[in-house]
Coordinates of C-alpha atoms in Angstrom, one line a residue:
Chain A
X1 CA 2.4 21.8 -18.7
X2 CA 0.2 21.1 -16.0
X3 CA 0.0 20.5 -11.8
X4 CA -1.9 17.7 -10.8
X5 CA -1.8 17.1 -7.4
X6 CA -3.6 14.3 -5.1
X7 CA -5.7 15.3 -2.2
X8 CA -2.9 15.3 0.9
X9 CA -0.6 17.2 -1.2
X10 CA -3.0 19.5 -3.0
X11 CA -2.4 22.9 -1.2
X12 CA 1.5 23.1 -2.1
X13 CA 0.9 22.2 -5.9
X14 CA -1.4 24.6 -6.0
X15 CA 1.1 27.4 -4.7
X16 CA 4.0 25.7 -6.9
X17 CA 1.1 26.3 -9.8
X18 CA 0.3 29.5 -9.1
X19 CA 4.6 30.3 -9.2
X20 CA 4.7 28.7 -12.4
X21 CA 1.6 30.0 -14.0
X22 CA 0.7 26.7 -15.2
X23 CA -2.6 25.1 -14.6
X24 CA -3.8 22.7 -11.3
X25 CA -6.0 19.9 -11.3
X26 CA -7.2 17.7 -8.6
X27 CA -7.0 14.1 -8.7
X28 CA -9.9 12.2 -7.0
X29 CA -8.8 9.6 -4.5
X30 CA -11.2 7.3 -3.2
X31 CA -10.6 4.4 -0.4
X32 CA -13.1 1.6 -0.4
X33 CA -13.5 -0.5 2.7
X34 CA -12.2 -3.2 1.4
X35 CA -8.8 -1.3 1.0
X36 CA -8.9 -0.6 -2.9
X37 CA -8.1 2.9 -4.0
X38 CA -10.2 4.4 -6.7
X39 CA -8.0 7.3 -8.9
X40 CA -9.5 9.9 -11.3
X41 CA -7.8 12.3 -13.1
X42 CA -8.8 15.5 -14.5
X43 CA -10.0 14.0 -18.4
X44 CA -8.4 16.8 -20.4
X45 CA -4.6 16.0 -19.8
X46 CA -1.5 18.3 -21.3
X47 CA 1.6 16.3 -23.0
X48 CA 3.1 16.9 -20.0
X49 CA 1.6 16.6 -16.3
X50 CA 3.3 17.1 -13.3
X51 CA 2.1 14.7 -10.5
X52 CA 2.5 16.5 -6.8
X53 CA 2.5 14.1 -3.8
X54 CA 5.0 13.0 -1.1
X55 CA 5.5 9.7 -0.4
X56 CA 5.3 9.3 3.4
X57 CA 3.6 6.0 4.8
X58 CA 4.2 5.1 0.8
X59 CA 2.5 1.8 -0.2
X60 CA -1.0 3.2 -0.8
X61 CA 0.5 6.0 -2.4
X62 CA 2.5 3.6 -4.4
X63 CA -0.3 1.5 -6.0
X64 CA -1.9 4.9 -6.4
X65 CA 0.7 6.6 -8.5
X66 CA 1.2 3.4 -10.6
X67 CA -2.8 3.8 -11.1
X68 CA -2.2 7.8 -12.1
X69 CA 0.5 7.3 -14.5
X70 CA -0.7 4.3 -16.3
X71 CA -4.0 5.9 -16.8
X72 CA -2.1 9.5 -17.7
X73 CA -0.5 7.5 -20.4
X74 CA -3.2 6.2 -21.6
X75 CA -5.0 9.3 -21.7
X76 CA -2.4 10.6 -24.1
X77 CA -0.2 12.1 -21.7
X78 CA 3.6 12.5 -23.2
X79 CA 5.6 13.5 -20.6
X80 CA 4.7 12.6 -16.7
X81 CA 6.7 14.0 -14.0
X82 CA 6.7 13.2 -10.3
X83 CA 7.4 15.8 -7.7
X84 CA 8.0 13.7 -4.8
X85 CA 9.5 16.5 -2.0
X86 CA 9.3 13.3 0.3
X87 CA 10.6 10.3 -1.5
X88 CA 10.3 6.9 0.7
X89 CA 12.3 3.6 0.5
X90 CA 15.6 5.5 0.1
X91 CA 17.1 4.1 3.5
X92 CA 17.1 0.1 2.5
X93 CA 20.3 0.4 -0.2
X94 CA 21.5 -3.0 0.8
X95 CA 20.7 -6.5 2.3
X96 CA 21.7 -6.2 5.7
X97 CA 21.1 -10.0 5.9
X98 CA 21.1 -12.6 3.0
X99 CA 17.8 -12.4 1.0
X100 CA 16.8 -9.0 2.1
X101 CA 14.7 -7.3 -0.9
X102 CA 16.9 -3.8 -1.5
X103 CA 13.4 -1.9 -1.6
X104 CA 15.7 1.5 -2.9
X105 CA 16.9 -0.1 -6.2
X106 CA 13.3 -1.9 -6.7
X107 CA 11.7 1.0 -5.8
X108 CA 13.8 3.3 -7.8
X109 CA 13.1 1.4 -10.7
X110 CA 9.7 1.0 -10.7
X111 CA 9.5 4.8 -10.7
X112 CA 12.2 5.1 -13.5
X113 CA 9.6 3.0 -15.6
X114 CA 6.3 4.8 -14.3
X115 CA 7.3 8.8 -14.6
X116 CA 9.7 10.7 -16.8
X117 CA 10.8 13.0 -13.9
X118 CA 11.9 12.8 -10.5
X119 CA 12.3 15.6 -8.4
X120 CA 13.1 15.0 -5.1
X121 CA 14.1 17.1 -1.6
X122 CA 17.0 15.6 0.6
X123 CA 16.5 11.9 0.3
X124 CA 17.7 10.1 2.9
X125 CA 20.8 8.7 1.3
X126 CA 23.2 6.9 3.0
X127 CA 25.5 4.6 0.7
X128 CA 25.1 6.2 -2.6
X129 CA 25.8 9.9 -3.4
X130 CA 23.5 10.5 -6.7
X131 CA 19.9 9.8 -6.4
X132 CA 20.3 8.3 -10.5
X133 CA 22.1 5.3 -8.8
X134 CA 18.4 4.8 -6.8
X135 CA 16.5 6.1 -9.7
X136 CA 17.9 5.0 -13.4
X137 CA 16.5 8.5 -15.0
X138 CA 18.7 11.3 -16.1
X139 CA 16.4 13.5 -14.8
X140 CA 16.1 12.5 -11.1
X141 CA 16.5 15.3 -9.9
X142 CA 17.5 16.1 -5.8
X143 CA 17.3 19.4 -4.3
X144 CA 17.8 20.4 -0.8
X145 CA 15.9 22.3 1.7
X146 CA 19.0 24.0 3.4
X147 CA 18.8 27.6 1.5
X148 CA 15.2 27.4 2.6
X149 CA 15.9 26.4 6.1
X150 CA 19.0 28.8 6.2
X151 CA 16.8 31.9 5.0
X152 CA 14.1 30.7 7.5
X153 CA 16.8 30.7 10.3
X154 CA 18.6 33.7 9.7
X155 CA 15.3 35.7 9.7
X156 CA 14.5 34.5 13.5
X157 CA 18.1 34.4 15.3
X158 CA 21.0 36.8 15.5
X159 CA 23.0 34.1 16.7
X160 CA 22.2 29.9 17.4
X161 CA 24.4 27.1 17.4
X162 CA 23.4 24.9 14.7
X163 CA 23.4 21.1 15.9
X164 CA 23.7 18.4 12.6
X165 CA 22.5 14.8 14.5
X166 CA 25.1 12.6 13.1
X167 CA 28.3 13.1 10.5
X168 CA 26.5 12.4 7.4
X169 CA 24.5 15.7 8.2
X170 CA 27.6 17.6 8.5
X171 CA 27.6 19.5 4.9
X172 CA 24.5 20.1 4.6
X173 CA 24.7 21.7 8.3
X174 CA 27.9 23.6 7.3
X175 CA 25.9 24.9 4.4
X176 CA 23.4 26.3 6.2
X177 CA 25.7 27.3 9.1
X178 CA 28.1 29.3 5.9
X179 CA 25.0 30.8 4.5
X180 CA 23.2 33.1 7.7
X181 CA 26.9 33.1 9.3
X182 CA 26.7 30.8 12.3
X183 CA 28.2 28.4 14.2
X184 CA 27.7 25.0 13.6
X185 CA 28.8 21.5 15.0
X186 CA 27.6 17.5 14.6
X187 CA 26.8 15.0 17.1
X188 CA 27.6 11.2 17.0
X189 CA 24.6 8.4 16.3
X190 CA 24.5 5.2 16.7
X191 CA 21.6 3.5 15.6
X192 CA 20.1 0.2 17.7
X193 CA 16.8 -0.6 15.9
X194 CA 13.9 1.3 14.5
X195 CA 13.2 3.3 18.3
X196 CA 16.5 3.4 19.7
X197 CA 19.7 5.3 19.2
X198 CA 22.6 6.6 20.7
X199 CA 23.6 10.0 20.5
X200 CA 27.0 12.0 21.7
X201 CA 27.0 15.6 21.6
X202 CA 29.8 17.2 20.4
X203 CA 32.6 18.4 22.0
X204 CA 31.2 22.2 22.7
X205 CA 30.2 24.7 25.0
X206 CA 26.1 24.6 24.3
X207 CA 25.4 26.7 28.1
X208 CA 23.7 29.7 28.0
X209 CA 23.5 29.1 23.9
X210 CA 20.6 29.0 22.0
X211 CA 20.7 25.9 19.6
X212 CA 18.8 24.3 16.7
X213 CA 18.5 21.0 15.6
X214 CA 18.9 20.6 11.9
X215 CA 17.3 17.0 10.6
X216 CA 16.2 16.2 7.1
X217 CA 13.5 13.9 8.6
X218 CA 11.7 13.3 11.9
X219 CA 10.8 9.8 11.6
X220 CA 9.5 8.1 15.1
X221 CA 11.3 11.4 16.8
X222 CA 13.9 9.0 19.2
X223 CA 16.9 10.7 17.4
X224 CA 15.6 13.9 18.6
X225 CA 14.5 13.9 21.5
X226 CA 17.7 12.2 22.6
X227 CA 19.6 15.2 21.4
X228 CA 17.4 17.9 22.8
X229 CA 17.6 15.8 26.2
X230 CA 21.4 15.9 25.9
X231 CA 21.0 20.0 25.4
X232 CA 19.1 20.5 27.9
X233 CA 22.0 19.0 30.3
X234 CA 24.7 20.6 28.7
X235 CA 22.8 24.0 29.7
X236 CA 21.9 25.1 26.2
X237 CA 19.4 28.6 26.8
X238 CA 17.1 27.2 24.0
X239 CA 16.7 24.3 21.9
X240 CA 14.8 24.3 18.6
X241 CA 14.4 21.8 15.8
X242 CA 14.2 22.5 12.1
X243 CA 13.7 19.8 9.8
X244 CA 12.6 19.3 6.3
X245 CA 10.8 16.3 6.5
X246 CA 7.9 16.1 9.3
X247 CA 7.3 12.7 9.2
X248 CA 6.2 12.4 12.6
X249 CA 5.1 8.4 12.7
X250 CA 3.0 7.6 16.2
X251 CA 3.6 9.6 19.3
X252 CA 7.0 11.2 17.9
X253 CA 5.3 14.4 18.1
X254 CA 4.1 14.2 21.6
X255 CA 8.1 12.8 22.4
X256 CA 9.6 15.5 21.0
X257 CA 7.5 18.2 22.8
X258 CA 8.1 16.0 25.5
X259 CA 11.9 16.5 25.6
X260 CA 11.8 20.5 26.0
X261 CA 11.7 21.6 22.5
X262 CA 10.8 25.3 22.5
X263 CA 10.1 25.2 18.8
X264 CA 9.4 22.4 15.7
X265 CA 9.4 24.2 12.2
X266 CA 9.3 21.8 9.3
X267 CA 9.1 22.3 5.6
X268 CA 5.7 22.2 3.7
X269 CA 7.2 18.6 2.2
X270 CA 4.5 16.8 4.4
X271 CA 1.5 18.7 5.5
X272 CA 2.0 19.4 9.1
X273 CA 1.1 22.0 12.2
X274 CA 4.6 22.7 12.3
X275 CA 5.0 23.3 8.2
X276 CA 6.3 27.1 8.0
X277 CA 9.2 26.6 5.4
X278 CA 7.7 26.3 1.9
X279 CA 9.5 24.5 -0.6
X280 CA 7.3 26.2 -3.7
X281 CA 9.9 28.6 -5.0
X282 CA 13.0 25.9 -4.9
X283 CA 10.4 23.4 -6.6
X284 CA 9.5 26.1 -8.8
X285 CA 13.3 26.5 -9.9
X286 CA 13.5 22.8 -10.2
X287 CA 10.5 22.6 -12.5
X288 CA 11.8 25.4 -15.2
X289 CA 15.3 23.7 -14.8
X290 CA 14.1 20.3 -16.6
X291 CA 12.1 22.0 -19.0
Chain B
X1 CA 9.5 -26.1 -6.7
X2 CA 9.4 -24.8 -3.9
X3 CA 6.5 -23.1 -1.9
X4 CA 6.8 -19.5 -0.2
X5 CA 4.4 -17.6 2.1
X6 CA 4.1 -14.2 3.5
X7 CA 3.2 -14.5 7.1
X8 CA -0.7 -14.0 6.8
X9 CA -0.9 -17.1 4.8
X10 CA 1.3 -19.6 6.2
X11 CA -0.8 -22.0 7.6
X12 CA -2.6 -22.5 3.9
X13 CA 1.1 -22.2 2.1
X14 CA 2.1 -25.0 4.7
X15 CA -1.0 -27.5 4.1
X16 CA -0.4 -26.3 0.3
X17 CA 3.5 -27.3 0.4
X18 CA 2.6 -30.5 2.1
X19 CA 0.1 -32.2 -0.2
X20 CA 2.6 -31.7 -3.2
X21 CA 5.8 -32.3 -1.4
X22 CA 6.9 -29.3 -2.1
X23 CA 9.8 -27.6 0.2
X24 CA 8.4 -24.9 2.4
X25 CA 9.7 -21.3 3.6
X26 CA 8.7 -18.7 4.7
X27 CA 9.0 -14.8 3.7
X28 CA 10.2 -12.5 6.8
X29 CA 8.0 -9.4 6.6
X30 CA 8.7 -5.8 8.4
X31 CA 6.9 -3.1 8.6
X32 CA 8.6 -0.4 9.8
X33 CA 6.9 2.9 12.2
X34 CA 7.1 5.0 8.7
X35 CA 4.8 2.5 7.0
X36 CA 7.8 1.4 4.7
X37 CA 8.0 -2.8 4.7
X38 CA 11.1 -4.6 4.6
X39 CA 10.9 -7.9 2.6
X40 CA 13.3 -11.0 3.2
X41 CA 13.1 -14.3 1.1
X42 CA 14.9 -17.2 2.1
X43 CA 18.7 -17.0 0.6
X44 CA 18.4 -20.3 -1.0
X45 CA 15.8 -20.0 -4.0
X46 CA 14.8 -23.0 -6.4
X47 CA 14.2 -22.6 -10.1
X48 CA 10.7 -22.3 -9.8
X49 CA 9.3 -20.5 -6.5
X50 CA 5.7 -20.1 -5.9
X51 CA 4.3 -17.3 -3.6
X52 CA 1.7 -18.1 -1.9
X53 CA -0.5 -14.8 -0.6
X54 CA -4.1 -13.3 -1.0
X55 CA -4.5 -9.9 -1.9
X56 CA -7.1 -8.2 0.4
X57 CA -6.4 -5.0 1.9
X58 CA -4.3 -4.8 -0.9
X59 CA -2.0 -1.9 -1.4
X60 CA 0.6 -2.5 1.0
X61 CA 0.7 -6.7 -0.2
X62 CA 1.0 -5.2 -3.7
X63 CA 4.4 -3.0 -3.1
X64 CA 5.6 -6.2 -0.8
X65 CA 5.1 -8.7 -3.9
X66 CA 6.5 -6.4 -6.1
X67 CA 9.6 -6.1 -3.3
X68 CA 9.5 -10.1 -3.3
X69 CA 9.3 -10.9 -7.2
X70 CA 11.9 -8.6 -8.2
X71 CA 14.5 -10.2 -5.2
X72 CA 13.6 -13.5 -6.6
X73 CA 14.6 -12.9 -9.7
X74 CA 17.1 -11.1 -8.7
X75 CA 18.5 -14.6 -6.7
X76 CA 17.5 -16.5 -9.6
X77 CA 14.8 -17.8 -9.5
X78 CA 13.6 -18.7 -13.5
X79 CA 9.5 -18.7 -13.0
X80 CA 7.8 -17.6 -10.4
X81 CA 4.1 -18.1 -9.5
X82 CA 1.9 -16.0 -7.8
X83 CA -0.8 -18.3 -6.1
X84 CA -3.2 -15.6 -4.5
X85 CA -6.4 -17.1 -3.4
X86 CA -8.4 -13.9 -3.4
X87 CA -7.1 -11.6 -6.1
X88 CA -7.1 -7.6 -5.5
X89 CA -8.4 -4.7 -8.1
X90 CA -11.0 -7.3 -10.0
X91 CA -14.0 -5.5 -9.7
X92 CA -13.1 -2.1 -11.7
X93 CA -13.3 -2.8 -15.1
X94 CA -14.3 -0.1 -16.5
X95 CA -14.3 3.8 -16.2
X96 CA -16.8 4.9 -14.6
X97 CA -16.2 8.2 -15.3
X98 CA -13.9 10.0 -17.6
X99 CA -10.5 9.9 -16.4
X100 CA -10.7 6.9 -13.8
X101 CA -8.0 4.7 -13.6
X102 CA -9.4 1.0 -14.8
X103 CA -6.7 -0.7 -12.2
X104 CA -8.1 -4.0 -13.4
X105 CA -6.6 -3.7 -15.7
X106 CA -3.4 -1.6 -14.8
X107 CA -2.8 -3.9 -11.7
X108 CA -3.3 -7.3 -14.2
X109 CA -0.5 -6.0 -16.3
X110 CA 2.0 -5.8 -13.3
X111 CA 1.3 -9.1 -11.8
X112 CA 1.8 -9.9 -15.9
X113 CA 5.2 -8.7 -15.3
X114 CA 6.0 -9.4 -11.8
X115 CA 5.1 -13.4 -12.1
X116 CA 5.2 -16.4 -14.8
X117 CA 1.8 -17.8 -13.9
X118 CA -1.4 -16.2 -11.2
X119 CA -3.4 -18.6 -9.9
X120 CA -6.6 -17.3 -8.4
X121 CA -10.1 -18.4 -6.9
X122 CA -13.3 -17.0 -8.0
X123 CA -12.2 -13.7 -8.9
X124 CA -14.8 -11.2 -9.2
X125 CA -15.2 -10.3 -12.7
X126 CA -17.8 -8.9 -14.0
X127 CA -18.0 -7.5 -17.7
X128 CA -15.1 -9.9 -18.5
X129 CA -15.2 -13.8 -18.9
X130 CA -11.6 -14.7 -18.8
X131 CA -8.6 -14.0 -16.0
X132 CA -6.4 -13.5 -19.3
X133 CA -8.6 -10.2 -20.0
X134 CA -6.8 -8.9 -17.0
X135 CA -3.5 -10.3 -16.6
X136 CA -2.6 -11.2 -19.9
X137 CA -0.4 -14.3 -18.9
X138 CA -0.8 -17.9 -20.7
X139 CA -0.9 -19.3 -16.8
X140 CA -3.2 -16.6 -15.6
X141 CA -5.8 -19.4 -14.2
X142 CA -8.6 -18.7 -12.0
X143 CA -10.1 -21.7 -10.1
X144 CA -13.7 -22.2 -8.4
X145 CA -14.2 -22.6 -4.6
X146 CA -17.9 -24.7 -5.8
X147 CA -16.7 -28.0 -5.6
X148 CA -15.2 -27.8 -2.8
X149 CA -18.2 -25.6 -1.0
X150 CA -20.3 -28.4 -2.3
X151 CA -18.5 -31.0 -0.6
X152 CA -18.7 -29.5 2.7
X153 CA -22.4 -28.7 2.3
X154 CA -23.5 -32.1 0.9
X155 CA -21.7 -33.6 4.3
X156 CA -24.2 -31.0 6.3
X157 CA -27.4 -31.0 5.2
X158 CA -30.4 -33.8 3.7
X159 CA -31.6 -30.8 1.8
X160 CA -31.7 -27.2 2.0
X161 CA -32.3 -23.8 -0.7
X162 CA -29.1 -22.6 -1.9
X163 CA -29.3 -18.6 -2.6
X164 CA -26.9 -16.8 -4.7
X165 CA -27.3 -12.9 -4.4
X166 CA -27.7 -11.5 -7.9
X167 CA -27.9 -12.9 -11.1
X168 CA -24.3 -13.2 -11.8
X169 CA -23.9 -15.8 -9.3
X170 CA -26.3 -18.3 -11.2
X171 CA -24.1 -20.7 -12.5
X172 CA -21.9 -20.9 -10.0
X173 CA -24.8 -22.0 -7.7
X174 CA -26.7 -23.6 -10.0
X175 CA -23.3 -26.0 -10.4
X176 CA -23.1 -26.4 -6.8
X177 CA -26.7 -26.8 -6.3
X178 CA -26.1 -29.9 -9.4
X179 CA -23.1 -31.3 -7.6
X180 CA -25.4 -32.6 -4.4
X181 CA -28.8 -32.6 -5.7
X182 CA -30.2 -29.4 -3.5
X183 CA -32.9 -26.6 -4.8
X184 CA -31.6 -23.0 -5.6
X185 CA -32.5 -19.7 -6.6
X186 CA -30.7 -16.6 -6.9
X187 CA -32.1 -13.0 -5.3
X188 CA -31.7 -9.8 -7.6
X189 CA -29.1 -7.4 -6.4
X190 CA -28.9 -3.5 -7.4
X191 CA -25.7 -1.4 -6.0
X192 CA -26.9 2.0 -4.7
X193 CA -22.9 2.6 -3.4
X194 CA -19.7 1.5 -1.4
X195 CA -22.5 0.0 1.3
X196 CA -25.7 0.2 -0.3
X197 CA -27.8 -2.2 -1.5
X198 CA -31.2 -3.1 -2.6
X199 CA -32.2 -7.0 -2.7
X200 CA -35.3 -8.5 -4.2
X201 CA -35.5 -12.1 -3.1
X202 CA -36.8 -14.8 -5.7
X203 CA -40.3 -15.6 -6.1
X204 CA -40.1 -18.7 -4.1
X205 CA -41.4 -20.6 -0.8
X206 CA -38.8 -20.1 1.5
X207 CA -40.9 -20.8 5.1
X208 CA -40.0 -23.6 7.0
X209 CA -36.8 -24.3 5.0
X210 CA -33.5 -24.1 5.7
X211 CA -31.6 -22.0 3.2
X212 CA -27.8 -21.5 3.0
X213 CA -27.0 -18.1 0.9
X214 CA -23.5 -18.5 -1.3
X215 CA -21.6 -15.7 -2.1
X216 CA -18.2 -15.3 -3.4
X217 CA -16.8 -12.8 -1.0
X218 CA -18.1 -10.6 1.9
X219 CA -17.1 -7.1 2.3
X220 CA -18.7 -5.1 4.0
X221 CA -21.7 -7.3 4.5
X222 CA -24.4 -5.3 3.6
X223 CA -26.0 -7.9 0.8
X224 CA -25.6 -10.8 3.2
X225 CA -26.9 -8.9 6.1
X226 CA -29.7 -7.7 3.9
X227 CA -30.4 -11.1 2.4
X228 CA -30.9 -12.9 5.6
X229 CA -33.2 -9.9 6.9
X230 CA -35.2 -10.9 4.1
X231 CA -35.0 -14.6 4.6
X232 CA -36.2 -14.2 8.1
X233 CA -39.2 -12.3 6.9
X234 CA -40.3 -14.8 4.3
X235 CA -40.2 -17.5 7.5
X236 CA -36.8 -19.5 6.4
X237 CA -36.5 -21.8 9.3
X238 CA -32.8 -20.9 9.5
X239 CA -30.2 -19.1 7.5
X240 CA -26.3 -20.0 6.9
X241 CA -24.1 -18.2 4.4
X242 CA -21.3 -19.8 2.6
X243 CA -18.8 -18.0 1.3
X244 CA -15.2 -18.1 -0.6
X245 CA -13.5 -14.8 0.7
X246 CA -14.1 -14.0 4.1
X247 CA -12.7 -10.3 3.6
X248 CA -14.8 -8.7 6.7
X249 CA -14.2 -4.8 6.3
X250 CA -14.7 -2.9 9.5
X251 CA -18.0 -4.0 11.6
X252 CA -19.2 -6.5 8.8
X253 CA -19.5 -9.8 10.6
X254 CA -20.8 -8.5 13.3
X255 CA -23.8 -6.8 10.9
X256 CA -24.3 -10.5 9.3
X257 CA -24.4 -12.1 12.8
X258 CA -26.9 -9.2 14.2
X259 CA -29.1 -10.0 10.7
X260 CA -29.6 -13.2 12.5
X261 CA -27.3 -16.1 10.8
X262 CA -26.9 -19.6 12.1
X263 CA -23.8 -19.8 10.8
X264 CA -21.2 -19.0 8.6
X265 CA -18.7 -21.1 6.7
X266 CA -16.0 -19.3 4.4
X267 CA -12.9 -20.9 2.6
X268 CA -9.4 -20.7 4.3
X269 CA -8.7 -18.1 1.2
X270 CA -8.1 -15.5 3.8
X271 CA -7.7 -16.8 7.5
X272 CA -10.6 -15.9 9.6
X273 CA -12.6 -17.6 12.6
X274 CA -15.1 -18.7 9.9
X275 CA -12.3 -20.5 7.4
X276 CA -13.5 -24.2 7.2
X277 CA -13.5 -25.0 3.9
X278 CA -9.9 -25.6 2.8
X279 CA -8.6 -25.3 -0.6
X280 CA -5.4 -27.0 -0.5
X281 CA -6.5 -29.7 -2.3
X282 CA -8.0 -27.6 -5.7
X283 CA -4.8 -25.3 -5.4
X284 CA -2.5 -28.2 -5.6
X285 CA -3.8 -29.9 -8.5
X286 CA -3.8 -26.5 -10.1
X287 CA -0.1 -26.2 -8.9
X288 CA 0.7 -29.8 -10.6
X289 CA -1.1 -28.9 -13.9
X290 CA 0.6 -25.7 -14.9
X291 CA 4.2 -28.2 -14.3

């Protein structure tokens, strides 16, 4: 086998390369003005190449990886795996209104019929609990940044409260809590539109406490700031976030900051400032496990 | 049938819908702060839907086609037709290196799949002769801006030297040049890159005439801009440029305008202050003879 990686993802496949021993290659990405993308692939393929990118702000990427695998095919490639540690258009699982394309199934597909492989880290899934249902492959394949997260955490603190931002984040929370021993609790969110939600914190004694915010993404950053606002008047000591996905879109960085966050670490699934948790051994695993 | 447009080409779809009768609705677009789109057709499809949207700046009007046609479908809808004006990925045709992705040919095949029948205008094609090279559909039809360029320039002018910009473009001005009775010639063109360009204008008396240069699309301007530099120098009495795809990337018109052009005229293909040549009337007899 062998890592291919495009440009914004390149240092990670290379380290996920270097763990597996296998070969890296760079694919060539070129934008023209007029908004085309020009793709080039190493020309000596493997029969099976693994394609590294996330798929934050995903369209370009889209076209892009459509471009790579098609042209990996044709270039005799057998086997084409995507490692996606950021997978988009999992939030849209059903028409909200009448007539509303459900971009998760399309987009699901389409990858089904582009790649062999999926391997994803904690997609955003709200109505479906197996990422197959998104993505008809039997090897679509989710893992989670918690242990990562949860070694990263219990390295740094004695003792934190660990703060999930809504129920669906509960077991992953709990995981992470059960794993470095620590207390853990969820708060209540309400989403309003793409910018606004309401948050409750839960019913617990944050004074004097250190806490962490635990979120698989950071998206426009509304979700927490809101929270770390509400710590800050429930008298927690310290507030931190630690969150796998650093999408950070606009000024959600500046937001955040903005709010009294001591501290933002974020996995390496998007390249960031703040990416200190790399995903290359759990991605490693994942790799030799669908071999 | 019924006619459908994407928000940046309503007012075309409208004037389109209208000369064949056709119902008219338009397609709700989103694009959400993490660069995802959310795509909403109306709920009430015909049999046969035709999407009305040109493809420059393409990428993100790709995914949200791809979004719509599946939905479509997906509502039941039996044929759909892709009517896109200015087509995307037409210009690479060929690797120009080992290993580069020929997304002619790669995107041609999806719209193949996505869509029944695309309807184009003056596609850039270079080492191919026929649309059905690169989207291998029965309906894949690609019409020509000329006659109805030459209209609006036989109302205009008495007389005046059409230019077309490299030897390709011969017999499209050449036809237009025969359709009102006006002189031409055609410069020689050689790419040096993604802006660069080297023109040798025809050997021909240009002083003291007014000369109109047609091109199929401007990008980023550099040929025009060059062309009427060179115009200027062999004493033209005025320039004009006529064009089918106003595309405009970055600072382009303003480097035509500062080259020292009278005016500019460009299809309604993509909507732009210079759109004044409408095509409603070639795409709607295309429309009624793929019925």
């Amino acid at each position: 086998m062998q890592i291919l990686a495009f440009p914004d993802y390149c240092a990670q496949a290379e380290r996920l390369a270097c763990r597996l021993g296998a070969p890296f290659g760079l694919i060539e990405l070129h934008r023209f003005p007029d908004g085309e993308s020009l793709v080039r692939l190493p020309s000596m393929l493997l029969d099976h190449v693994i394609v590294c990118r996330s798929l934050d702000r995903p369209n370009d990427k889209l076209v892009e990886l459509m471009l790579f695998a098609r042209t990996a095919r044709e270039l005799g490639a057998k086997r084409v795996t995507l490692v996606a540690p950021y997978l988009c258009y999992m939030r849209q699982d059903i028409a909200n209104r009448p007539g509303e394309a459900v971009s998760q199934r399309i987009v699901g597909q389409w990858l089904a019929e582009l790649f062999d492989d999926v391997l994803t880290v904690d997609p955003h899934l709200h109505r479906i609990s197996h990422l197959q249902q998104a993505i008809p492959l039997a090897n679509a394949v989710c893992l989670s940044a918690a242990g990562a997260i949860g070694d990263f955490l219990g390295k740094r603190f004695d003792d934190a409260i660990l703060l999930g931002p809504d129920i669906e984040s509960e077991q992953w929370v709990s995981g992470i809590a059960a794993q470095i021993g620590f207390d853990y609790a969820v708060a209540d969110k309400i989403r309003r539109g793409d910018r606004e939600v309401e948050i409750t914190l839960p019913d617990k004694v944050f004074k004097d406490k250190p806490v962490v915010i635990i979120d698989d993404m950071a998206s426009t950053g509304r979700t927490l700031a809101r929270t770390i606002g509400l710590l800050q008047n429930a008298g927690a000591s310290t507030v931190y976030a630690a969150i796998t996905h650093p999408l950070f879109c606009g000024d959600a960085e500046a937001h955040i900051r903005a709010a009294g966050v001591k501290e933002i670490w974020s996995t390496d699934s998007i390249e960031h400032p703040t990416s200190c948790i790399w995903l290359d051994s759990l991605l490693s695993d994942a790799v030799r496990s669908i071999l």
